[in-house]
PDB file of C-alpha atoms in Angstrom:
ATOM      1  CA  MET A   1      -2.988 -21.418  13.216  1.00 43.00           C
ATOM      2  CA  VAL A   2      -0.059 -21.694  15.694  1.00 45.00           C
ATOM      3  CA  SER A   3       2.650 -18.786  16.317  1.00 49.00           C
ATOM      4  CA  LEU A   4       6.375 -19.395  16.259  1.00 52.00           C
ATOM      5  CA  PRO A   5       7.288 -19.505  19.632  1.00 56.00           C
ATOM      6  CA  ASP A   6       4.174 -21.992  20.690  1.00 57.00           C
ATOM      7  CA  MET A   7       5.539 -24.027  17.576  1.00 54.00           C
ATOM      8  CA  SER A   8       8.590 -23.865  19.037  1.00 59.00           C
ATOM      9  CA  ARG A   9       7.720 -24.872  22.882  1.00 62.00           C
ATOM     10  CA  ARG A  10       5.998 -27.787  21.294  1.00 59.00           C
ATOM     11  CA  ILE A  11       8.684 -29.007  19.476  1.00 58.00           C
ATOM     12  CA  SER A  12      10.841 -29.060  22.321  1.00 61.00           C
ATOM     13  CA  GLU A  13       8.205 -30.611  24.387  1.00 63.00           C
ATOM     14  CA  LEU A  14       7.908 -33.296  22.076  1.00 56.00           C
ATOM     15  CA  ASP A  15      11.755 -34.160  21.418  1.00 58.00           C
ATOM     16  CA  GLY A  16      12.395 -37.245  22.477  1.00 61.00           C
ATOM     17  CA  VAL A  17       8.722 -38.681  23.052  1.00 60.00           C
ATOM     18  CA  ARG A  18       8.475 -42.240  22.199  1.00 60.00           C
ATOM     19  CA  PRO A  19       6.592 -42.126  18.771  1.00 53.00           C
ATOM     20  CA  GLU A  20       4.024 -44.878  20.377  1.00 58.00           C
ATOM     21  CA  ASP A  21       3.265 -42.225  23.096  1.00 62.00           C
ATOM     22  CA  LEU A  22       2.669 -39.185  20.998  1.00 56.00           C
ATOM     23  CA  GLY A  23      -0.595 -37.523  20.551  1.00 60.00           C
ATOM     24  CA  GLY A  24      -2.300 -36.760  17.458  1.00 60.00           C
ATOM     25  CA  ASP A  25      -1.550 -33.045  16.552  1.00 59.00           C
ATOM     26  CA  ILE A  26       0.354 -32.212  13.486  1.00 57.00           C
ATOM     27  CA  PHE A  27       3.972 -32.023  15.607  1.00 58.00           C
ATOM     28  CA  SER A  28       3.276 -35.594  16.853  1.00 65.00           C
ATOM     29  CA  HIS A  29       2.975 -36.393  13.286  1.00 66.00           C
ATOM     30  CA  LEU A  30       5.923 -34.509  12.363  1.00 63.00           C
ATOM     31  CA  LEU A  31       8.119 -35.807  15.271  1.00 64.00           C
ATOM     32  CA  SER A  32       7.531 -39.101  14.146  1.00 68.00           C
ATOM     33  CA  THR A  33       8.363 -38.664  10.514  1.00 72.00           C
ATOM     34  CA  HIS A  34      11.248 -39.905   8.841  1.00 74.00           C
ATOM     35  CA  ASP A  35      13.630 -37.923   6.089  1.00 76.00           C
ATOM     36  CA  SER A  36      12.926 -39.904   2.969  1.00 75.00           C
ATOM     37  CA  HIS A  37      16.161 -39.551   1.313  1.00 79.00           C
ATOM     38  CA  SER A  38      18.197 -40.426   5.250  1.00 81.00           C
ATOM     39  CA  GLY A  39      15.716 -42.590   6.604  1.00 80.00           C
ATOM     40  CA  GLU A  40      16.392 -40.552  10.071  1.00 80.00           C
ATOM     41  CA  ARG A  41      13.635 -38.763  11.952  1.00 72.00           C
ATOM     42  CA  LEU A  42      13.613 -34.672  11.614  1.00 70.00           C
ATOM     43  CA  ASN A  43      15.252 -32.825  14.080  1.00 70.00           C
ATOM     44  CA  ALA A  44      13.811 -29.626  15.783  1.00 65.00           C
ATOM     45  CA  GLU A  45      15.392 -27.792  13.029  1.00 68.00           C
ATOM     46  CA  GLU A  46      13.995 -29.766  10.003  1.00 71.00           C
ATOM     47  CA  ILE A  47      10.544 -30.239  11.791  1.00 67.00           C
ATOM     48  CA  GLN A  48      10.120 -26.299  12.175  1.00 64.00           C
ATOM     49  CA  SER A  49      10.860 -25.585   8.411  1.00 68.00           C
ATOM     50  CA  GLU A  50       8.151 -28.270   7.788  1.00 66.00           C
ATOM     51  CA  CYS A  51       5.485 -26.600   9.943  1.00 64.00           C
ATOM     52  CA  GLN A  52       6.745 -23.286   8.071  1.00 60.00           C
ATOM     53  CA  LEU A  53       6.387 -24.741   4.577  1.00 61.00           C
ATOM     54  CA  LEU A  54       2.950 -26.362   5.732  1.00 58.00           C
ATOM     55  CA  SER A  55       2.036 -22.359   5.270  1.00 50.00           C
ATOM     56  CA  VAL A  56       3.081 -21.254   2.234  1.00 48.00           C
ATOM     57  CA  ALA A  57       2.159 -22.390  -1.665  1.00 38.00           C
ATOM     58  CA  GLY A  58       4.185 -25.860  -2.610  1.00 40.00           C
ATOM     59  CA  LYS A  59       3.764 -29.619  -1.862  1.00 40.00           C
ATOM     60  CA  SER A  60       7.424 -30.956  -2.156  1.00 41.00           C
ATOM     61  CA  ARG A  61      10.216 -30.300   0.351  1.00 43.00           C
ATOM     62  CA  ALA A  62      12.175 -27.730  -0.375  1.00 44.00           C
ATOM     63  CA  GLN A  63      15.885 -26.970  -0.033  1.00 44.00           C
ATOM     64  CA  PRO A  64      17.429 -24.700   2.688  1.00 48.00           C
ATOM     65  CA  PRO A  65      17.492 -21.276   0.457  1.00 48.00           C
ATOM     66  CA  ARG A  66      13.792 -21.849  -0.714  1.00 47.00           C
ATOM     67  CA  VAL A  67      12.555 -22.468   3.076  1.00 45.00           C
ATOM     68  CA  ASP A  68      14.254 -19.408   4.068  1.00 46.00           C
ATOM     69  CA  ARG A  69      12.561 -17.302   1.445  1.00 47.00           C
ATOM     70  CA  ASN A  70       9.056 -19.565   1.968  1.00 46.00           C
ATOM     71  CA  SER A  71       8.898 -19.072   5.412  1.00 45.00           C
ATOM     72  CA  SER A  72       9.004 -15.349   5.666  1.00 46.00           C
ATOM     73  CA  PHE A  73       5.334 -15.582   4.849  1.00 47.00           C
ATOM     74  CA  LEU A  74       4.417 -17.569   7.859  1.00 45.00           C
ATOM     75  CA  PRO A  75       3.081 -14.563   9.950  1.00 44.00           C
ATOM     76  CA  CYS A  76       0.405 -13.645   7.093  1.00 45.00           C
ATOM     77  CA  GLU A  77      -0.321 -16.928   5.875  1.00 49.00           C
ATOM     78  CA  GLY A  78      -3.572 -19.191   7.190  1.00 52.00           C
ATOM     79  CA  PHE A  79      -4.707 -17.130  10.172  1.00 56.00           C
ATOM     80  CA  ASP A  80      -4.459 -13.231   9.146  1.00 70.00           C
ATOM     81  CA  THR A  81      -5.447 -13.584   5.803  1.00 80.00           C
ATOM     82  CA  VAL A  82      -8.967 -15.557   6.734  1.00 87.00           C
ATOM     83  CA  SER A  83      -9.395 -12.876   9.731  1.00 89.00           C
ATOM     84  CA  SER A  84      -8.345  -9.821   7.365  1.00 91.00           C
ATOM     85  CA  ALA A  85     -11.143 -11.027   4.570  1.00 93.00           C
ATOM     86  CA  SER A  86     -13.866 -11.590   7.039  1.00 95.00           C
ATOM     87  CA  CYS A  87     -13.264  -8.257   8.620  1.00 95.00           C
ATOM     88  CA  ALA A  88     -13.548  -6.583   4.613  1.00 95.00           C
ATOM     89  CA  THR A  89     -16.237  -8.509   3.626  1.00 97.00           C
ATOM     90  CA  ILE A  90     -18.444  -7.297   6.957  1.00 96.00           C
ATOM     91  CA  PHE A  91     -17.029  -3.563   6.437  1.00 96.00           C
ATOM     92  CA  TYR A  92     -18.145  -3.662   2.822  1.00 97.00           C
ATOM     93  CA  LEU A  93     -21.608  -4.897   3.745  1.00 97.00           C
ATOM     94  CA  ALA A  94     -22.149  -2.351   6.361  1.00 95.00           C
ATOM     95  CA  HIS A  95     -21.407   0.684   3.645  1.00 95.00           C
ATOM     96  CA  TYR A  96     -23.094  -1.053   1.277  1.00 96.00           C
ATOM     97  CA  PRO A  97     -26.908  -1.896   2.193  1.00 95.00           C
ATOM     98  CA  HIS A  98     -28.132  -2.989  -1.017  1.00 96.00           C
ATOM     99  CA  ALA A  99     -25.423  -5.769  -0.572  1.00 97.00           C
ATOM    100  CA  HIS A 100     -25.913  -6.662   2.790  1.00 97.00           C
ATOM    101  CA  THR A 101     -29.916  -7.084   2.378  1.00 97.00           C
ATOM    102  CA  ARG A 102     -29.367  -9.420  -0.300  1.00 98.00           C
ATOM    103  CA  LEU A 103     -26.907 -11.428   1.244  1.00 98.00           C
ATOM    104  CA  VAL A 104     -29.239 -11.590   4.448  1.00 98.00           C
ATOM    105  CA  ASN A 105     -31.944 -12.863   2.269  1.00 97.00           C
ATOM    106  CA  GLU A 106     -29.890 -15.387   0.860  1.00 98.00           C
ATOM    107  CA  ILE A 107     -28.809 -17.204   4.381  1.00 98.00           C
ATOM    108  CA  ARG A 108     -31.440 -16.528   5.930  1.00 97.00           C
ATOM    109  CA  ILE A 109     -33.953 -17.941   3.658  1.00 97.00           C
ATOM    110  CA  LYS A 110     -31.820 -21.089   2.398  1.00 97.00           C
ATOM    111  CA  PHE A 111     -30.659 -21.702   6.671  1.00 97.00           C
ATOM    112  CA  PRO A 112     -33.693 -22.392   8.592  1.00 95.00           C
ATOM    113  CA  SER A 113     -31.232 -21.704  12.089  1.00 95.00           C
ATOM    114  CA  SER A 114     -27.815 -20.661  12.507  1.00 94.00           C
ATOM    115  CA  ALA A 115     -27.363 -24.164  13.614  1.00 94.00           C
ATOM    116  CA  ASP A 116     -28.034 -25.831   9.929  1.00 95.00           C
ATOM    117  CA  ILE A 117     -25.071 -23.433   8.969  1.00 96.00           C
ATOM    118  CA  GLU A 118     -21.966 -26.004   7.887  1.00 93.00           C
ATOM    119  CA  PRO A 119     -19.169 -26.352   5.570  1.00 91.00           C
ATOM    120  CA  GLY A 120     -20.532 -28.686   2.393  1.00 91.00           C
ATOM    121  CA  GLU A 121     -22.584 -28.379  -1.055  1.00 93.00           C
ATOM    122  CA  LYS A 122     -25.907 -25.857   0.658  1.00 95.00           C
ATOM    123  CA  LEU A 123     -23.610 -23.274   1.900  1.00 95.00           C
ATOM    124  CA  LYS A 124     -21.162 -23.537  -1.572  1.00 94.00           C
ATOM    125  CA  GLY A 125     -24.121 -23.033  -3.501  1.00 95.00           C
ATOM    126  CA  CYS A 126     -24.980 -19.653  -1.701  1.00 97.00           C
ATOM    127  CA  GLU A 127     -24.355 -17.541  -4.732  1.00 96.00           C
ATOM    128  CA  TYR A 128     -24.153 -13.944  -3.682  1.00 98.00           C
ATOM    129  CA  LEU A 129     -22.566 -15.440  -0.470  1.00 98.00           C
ATOM    130  CA  ASN A 130     -19.645 -16.306  -3.011  1.00 96.00           C
ATOM    131  CA  ALA A 131     -19.923 -13.358  -4.570  1.00 96.00           C
ATOM    132  CA  CYS A 132     -19.725 -10.752  -1.719  1.00 97.00           C
ATOM    133  CA  ILE A 133     -16.595 -12.701  -0.202  1.00 97.00           C
ATOM    134  CA  ASP A 134     -15.113 -12.903  -4.174  1.00 95.00           C
ATOM    135  CA  GLU A 135     -15.779  -8.977  -4.640  1.00 96.00           C
ATOM    136  CA  SER A 136     -14.106  -7.969  -0.978  1.00 97.00           C
ATOM    137  CA  LEU A 137     -10.890 -10.658  -1.985  1.00 95.00           C
ATOM    138  CA  ARG A 138     -10.890  -8.383  -4.995  1.00 95.00           C
ATOM    139  CA  ILE A 139     -10.906  -5.018  -3.383  1.00 95.00           C
ATOM    140  CA  SER A 140      -9.295  -5.935  -0.125  1.00 94.00           C
ATOM    141  CA  PRO A 141      -6.845  -8.761  -0.710  1.00 92.00           C
ATOM    142  CA  PRO A 142      -5.236  -9.739   2.389  1.00 87.00           C
ATOM    143  CA  PHE A 143      -1.912 -10.582   0.850  1.00 81.00           C
ATOM    144  CA  CYS A 144      -1.419  -7.379  -1.691  1.00 75.00           C
ATOM    145  CA  THR A 145       1.772  -7.287  -2.990  1.00 73.00           C
ATOM    146  CA  PHE A 146       3.436  -9.517  -5.227  1.00 75.00           C
ATOM    147  CA  ALA A 147       4.563 -13.260  -5.481  1.00 73.00           C
ATOM    148  CA  PRO A 148       8.158 -12.707  -6.869  1.00 80.00           C
ATOM    149  CA  ARG A 149       9.374 -15.418  -9.596  1.00 83.00           C
ATOM    150  CA  GLU A 150      13.198 -15.407 -10.897  1.00 88.00           C
ATOM    151  CA  VAL A 151      13.874 -14.878 -13.986  1.00 92.00           C
ATOM    152  CA  GLU A 152      15.246 -17.827 -16.112  1.00 91.00           C
ATOM    153  CA  GLU A 153      18.526 -18.451 -18.122  1.00 91.00           C
ATOM    154  CA  GLY A 154      18.262 -16.024 -21.160  1.00 91.00           C
ATOM    155  CA  GLY A 155      16.225 -13.352 -19.409  1.00 93.00           C
ATOM    156  CA  GLU A 156      12.751 -12.566 -20.144  1.00 93.00           C
ATOM    157  CA  ASN A 157      10.697  -9.786 -22.375  1.00 92.00           C
ATOM    158  CA  ILE A 158       8.178  -8.560 -20.483  1.00 90.00           C
ATOM    159  CA  ASP A 159       6.003  -5.878 -21.654  1.00 87.00           C
ATOM    160  CA  GLY A 160       8.716  -4.722 -23.879  1.00 91.00           C
ATOM    161  CA  ASN A 161      11.588  -4.812 -21.075  1.00 92.00           C
ATOM    162  CA  LEU A 162      14.368  -7.022 -21.473  1.00 94.00           C
ATOM    163  CA  ILE A 163      14.641  -8.234 -17.941  1.00 94.00           C
ATOM    164  CA  PRO A 164      17.847 -10.065 -17.225  1.00 94.00           C
ATOM    165  CA  GLU A 165      17.942 -13.554 -15.912  1.00 92.00           C
ATOM    166  CA  GLY A 166      18.340 -14.006 -12.081  1.00 91.00           C
ATOM    167  CA  TYR A 167      16.303 -10.717 -11.338  1.00 92.00           C
ATOM    168  CA  ALA A 168      12.884 -11.131  -9.111  1.00 90.00           C
ATOM    169  CA  VAL A 169       9.607 -10.013 -10.985  1.00 89.00           C
ATOM    170  CA  GLY A 170       6.204 -10.183  -9.683  1.00 86.00           C
ATOM    171  CA  ALA A 171       2.809  -8.150 -10.435  1.00 85.00           C
ATOM    172  CA  SER A 172       1.121  -6.717  -7.438  1.00 88.00           C
ATOM    173  CA  VAL A 173      -2.133  -8.263  -6.795  1.00 90.00           C
ATOM    174  CA  TYR A 174      -3.531  -5.079  -5.461  1.00 92.00           C
ATOM    175  CA  ALA A 175      -2.810  -3.289  -9.176  1.00 91.00           C
ATOM    176  CA  ILE A 176      -4.292  -6.058 -11.108  1.00 91.00           C
ATOM    177  CA  GLN A 177      -7.123  -6.044  -8.980  1.00 92.00           C
ATOM    178  CA  ARG A 178      -8.163  -2.578  -9.223  1.00 94.00           C
ATOM    179  CA  SER A 179      -7.197  -1.946 -12.586  1.00 92.00           C
ATOM    180  CA  PRO A 180     -10.109  -0.088 -14.518  1.00 93.00           C
ATOM    181  CA  GLU A 181      -8.978  -2.406 -17.369  1.00 90.00           C
ATOM    182  CA  TYR A 182     -10.782  -5.708 -16.006  1.00 89.00           C
ATOM    183  CA  PHE A 183     -12.663  -3.503 -13.091  1.00 91.00           C
ATOM    184  CA  PRO A 184     -14.650  -0.561 -14.697  1.00 90.00           C
ATOM    185  CA  GLN A 185     -15.373   0.824 -11.201  1.00 93.00           C
ATOM    186  CA  PRO A 186     -12.410  -0.495  -9.586  1.00 94.00           C
ATOM    187  CA  ASN A 187     -12.796   1.421  -5.814  1.00 95.00           C
ATOM    188  CA  VAL A 188     -16.679   0.287  -5.948  1.00 96.00           C
ATOM    189  CA  TYR A 189     -17.826  -2.714  -3.820  1.00 97.00           C
ATOM    190  CA  LEU A 190     -19.970  -4.438  -6.518  1.00 95.00           C
ATOM    191  CA  ALA A 191     -20.696  -8.169  -6.022  1.00 95.00           C
ATOM    192  CA  GLU A 192     -23.028  -8.742  -9.105  1.00 93.00           C
ATOM    193  CA  PRO A 193     -20.305  -9.094 -11.647  1.00 90.00           C
ATOM    194  CA  TRP A 194     -18.969 -12.246  -9.749  1.00 92.00           C
ATOM    195  CA  LEU A 195     -22.291 -13.702 -11.022  1.00 90.00           C
ATOM    196  CA  THR A 196     -21.518 -13.716 -14.277  1.00 81.00           C
ATOM    197  CA  THR A 197     -19.575 -17.187 -15.969  1.00 63.00           C
ATOM    198  CA  LYS A 198     -16.139 -18.099 -14.801  1.00 64.00           C
ATOM    199  CA  ASP A 199     -14.630 -17.319 -18.186  1.00 59.00           C
ATOM    200  CA  SER A 200     -15.294 -14.014 -18.204  1.00 58.00           C
ATOM    201  CA  SER A 201     -13.998 -10.930 -16.267  1.00 55.00           C
ATOM    202  CA  PRO A 202     -13.559 -10.140 -13.727  1.00 61.00           C
ATOM    203  CA  HIS A 203     -12.788 -13.617 -12.975  1.00 72.00           C
ATOM    204  CA  SER A 204      -9.609 -13.399 -15.439  1.00 77.00           C
ATOM    205  CA  ALA A 205      -8.146 -11.080 -13.377  1.00 86.00           C
ATOM    206  CA  PHE A 206      -9.025 -12.530 -10.042  1.00 90.00           C
ATOM    207  CA  VAL A 207      -5.742 -13.317  -8.441  1.00 89.00           C
ATOM    208  CA  PRO A 208      -5.612 -13.353  -4.688  1.00 90.00           C
ATOM    209  CA  PHE A 209      -4.860 -16.591  -3.606  1.00 88.00           C
ATOM    210  CA  SER A 210      -2.196 -16.382  -6.797  1.00 83.00           C
ATOM    211  CA  MET A 211      -2.316 -19.098  -9.774  1.00 80.00           C
ATOM    212  CA  GLY A 212      -0.810 -21.798 -11.576  1.00 79.00           C
ATOM    213  CA  PRO A 213       1.376 -24.403  -9.508  1.00 77.00           C
ATOM    214  CA  ARG A 214       2.419 -22.101  -7.271  1.00 74.00           C
ATOM    215  CA  ALA A 215      -1.212 -21.112  -5.742  1.00 80.00           C
ATOM    216  CA  CYS A 216      -2.230 -20.884  -2.561  1.00 80.00           C
ATOM    217  CA  ILE A 217      -2.652 -24.569  -1.519  1.00 78.00           C
ATOM    218  CA  GLY A 218      -5.042 -23.695   1.360  1.00 81.00           C
ATOM    219  CA  ARG A 219      -7.002 -21.262  -0.475  1.00 87.00           C
ATOM    220  CA  LEU A 220     -10.208 -24.264  -0.882  1.00 88.00           C
ATOM    221  CA  MET A 221      -9.995 -24.473   3.059  1.00 86.00           C
ATOM    222  CA  ALA A 222     -10.048 -20.530   3.398  1.00 89.00           C
ATOM    223  CA  ILE A 223     -13.108 -20.065   1.212  1.00 93.00           C
ATOM    224  CA  SER A 224     -14.750 -22.889   3.145  1.00 92.00           C
ATOM    225  CA  GLU A 225     -13.573 -20.894   6.344  1.00 92.00           C
ATOM    226  CA  LEU A 226     -14.772 -17.670   4.967  1.00 95.00           C
ATOM    227  CA  GLN A 227     -18.457 -18.979   3.710  1.00 96.00           C
ATOM    228  CA  THR A 228     -18.970 -20.274   7.039  1.00 95.00           C
ATOM    229  CA  THR A 229     -17.924 -17.370   9.289  1.00 95.00           C
ATOM    230  CA  ILE A 230     -19.719 -14.499   6.588  1.00 97.00           C
ATOM    231  CA  ALA A 231     -23.092 -16.568   6.368  1.00 98.00           C
ATOM    232  CA  LEU A 232     -22.948 -17.668  10.353  1.00 97.00           C
ATOM    233  CA  PHE A 233     -22.469 -13.743  11.163  1.00 97.00           C
ATOM    234  CA  VAL A 234     -25.402 -11.982   8.861  1.00 97.00           C
ATOM    235  CA  TRP A 235     -27.582 -15.143  10.097  1.00 97.00           C
ATOM    236  CA  THR A 236     -26.963 -14.071  13.932  1.00 96.00           C
ATOM    237  CA  PHE A 237     -26.394 -10.521  13.551  1.00 96.00           C
ATOM    238  CA  ASP A 238     -28.522  -7.005  12.264  1.00 95.00           C
ATOM    239  CA  PHE A 239     -25.530  -4.855  12.155  1.00 93.00           C
ATOM    240  CA  LYS A 240     -25.096  -0.903  10.700  1.00 90.00           C
ATOM    241  CA  LEU A 241     -22.747   1.548  10.338  1.00 90.00           C
ATOM    242  CA  ALA A 242     -22.787   3.659  13.746  1.00 86.00           C
ATOM    243  CA  ASP A 243     -23.898   7.351  12.800  1.00 80.00           C
ATOM    244  CA  GLY A 244     -21.878   9.440  10.732  1.00 71.00           C
ATOM    245  CA  ASP A 245     -18.953   6.517   9.931  1.00 65.00           C
ATOM    246  CA  HIS A 246     -20.237   6.278   6.445  1.00 65.00           C
ATOM    247  CA  GLU A 247     -17.096   7.032   4.798  1.00 64.00           C
ATOM    248  CA  VAL A 248     -15.542   4.019   2.459  1.00 59.00           C
TER     249      VAL A 248
END
């Protein structure tokens, strides 16, 4: 993922270049794209909007007001979410040695060397690795606020409260995933519950990527990156907390 300054610089560099002379990066493809309605090539402002939309949920081209709202998510989407989840997983593994030991055994038995660890079915099949990642995403979701939804015409009755149309409502991911209603020990790192069937709790209250048609379109890529990163880390390194640093 690139920063906004890098994105603007790259757009400026390529603007005006003939399509046949463009390279193969994402900006090159965007610069050679034509608007489906006008038939004209996208200008710099439109390209920047499209780049921003690649970082948020939604597959269709949004109207300008929605572009503005979605663009506000750009700094925390894509790159920071995966790095935060990776750090959280390593943090909790260090604080919960039983989980650390079980995960190390799973990865080092399944993969003879670190060179064998790569995205694919074998890595996806590491059940305890997936459980550790899910528990990290539950207890420390990278995006822990809420995705707002606008109340439609006529208002909406939510938990006995009438919310007028036009208001934005949402539920905090952090609050849902730390609710004792779904997680009996909400503040304790427990990977084992994730080894149960997918139609049972805690899966029903697991929403780090949101849910429904507006769920994060990059969630499968994010999970693949997390699986690869964590597996490589625990295979390659032995780690433990520094003396006296045991508070979670």
